[in-house]
């Protein structure tokens, strides 16, 4: 009996730990998958970037002392300063995923051409001049381990670093170059020794400098006057044999309130695609958090005068006359009026296979402008507008647009007939279609974030949208890579539009 009680207690304790563990699990709003194709492209782009960096890099001086027995000189102190790399080649360089660990970097048969100033001192003479140093047989291997810090920034560590230069050839220049070149060969061995001891510490220092840049990465970005977007890492990257997967928070906040929305993300898994360099999975939670944040910030409250509506592209004079005439018929109006639209709840997002819809529950108020410039409410109505969400690439911008599918109007506590409701549905549907939505789409286009170039959209999956992306690195000799947001990526082309709701 006692044994059964102990087993029961252990079982309850185990289940409680499972519950606590699952309750604390944080799921991403965005997933990004980096494939082997991206690593291969990164080698090509990385060589260009590294060449740009090393040509501007200040290399520490090399100094030492050697005896020259054949000249009966006890010692010669030498110092190489102002060391500059003018050209290098790493023809055999590769990056590969190490499952559960990181990314292995390997290069061999590398060469480099270096110029330097030199100074020698001995009991017999001292002199200064210039020299060229040619390095060959450059070999490097190490594993780049990626993690996250407490602020959600990515951080890098280099483990198992091994770097070696097999051969060095020094060629002096100047009036006495023949003399100096005669004892250049004995100096090459200590130069190699000192250089090989410096290589891994130098590389580790560069990784530290890169981490300093990564720590400045903007993971909480102001999108507009209403919202912020948090795309910090919620966990360390997951490494498999074929790809690396990043889990990003992917949540919008109102500008003045960083409290999480009253709903949580749910887990989702990206399909096994490997043809593109990068895949981005944007969850339904991401869009719902945007809807909630904009609603909370009051971004969905719009008041339009007829003068403002007339200025909207597509709102032609014949339609204006029709709307004004119909409303005047119902309310016998002669004065101007305004249309006020207010969302009553956050717009509802739905991502179903092949379909991306947005339902907007709102109220609409018709306001008459009286002679003393005050606004008097004529009638207030509730409606639900069902829209399809389209995503399209325009130049360097990812643009979201809305198109109206259905419009349902209700007149709460009204004695008006269904015919009048139907008449209002037609009128207000026109105002929404030609007035409100174009205004909203114009706002969405102006807030579209450039810098991410999308190859194509795949039809929506259950609960998330999948985007395939190829990378394009561009830089000039005067421009260093940026670490702010997604500016390192470029747009190519492509579009996708959701199917209308049934």
Coordinates of C-alpha atoms in Angstrom, one line a residue, residues 38 41-53 277 453 470-477 479-483 487-492:
X38 CA 22.3 30.4 -48.1
X41 CA 26.0 32.1 -51.1
X42 CA 27.3 33.5 -47.8
X43 CA 30.8 32.1 -48.7
X44 CA 30.8 34.1 -51.9
X45 CA 29.4 37.3 -50.4
X46 CA 31.5 36.8 -47.3
X47 CA 34.7 36.8 -49.2
X48 CA 33.9 40.1 -50.7
X49 CA 33.0 41.5 -47.3
X50 CA 36.0 40.1 -45.6
X51 CA 38.3 41.5 -48.3
X52 CA 36.8 44.9 -47.8
X53 CA 37.3 44.6 -44.0
X277 CA 18.1 30.3 -49.4
X453 CA 13.3 40.9 -51.0
X470 CA 16.8 34.6 -51.8
X471 CA 19.6 36.8 -50.5
X472 CA 21.4 39.4 -52.4
X473 CA 24.4 41.1 -50.8
X474 CA 25.4 44.5 -52.1
X475 CA 28.1 46.7 -50.8
X476 CA 30.7 49.2 -52.0
X477 CA 34.2 49.8 -50.8
X479 CA 29.9 51.2 -47.3
X480 CA 30.1 48.7 -44.5
X481 CA 27.3 46.2 -44.0
X482 CA 24.4 47.4 -41.9
X483 CA 23.3 45.6 -38.7
X487 CA 18.6 46.0 -44.6
X488 CA 21.1 43.3 -45.7
X489 CA 18.5 41.6 -47.9
X490 CA 17.1 42.7 -51.2
X491 CA 13.8 42.3 -53.0
X492 CA 13.5 40.3 -56.3

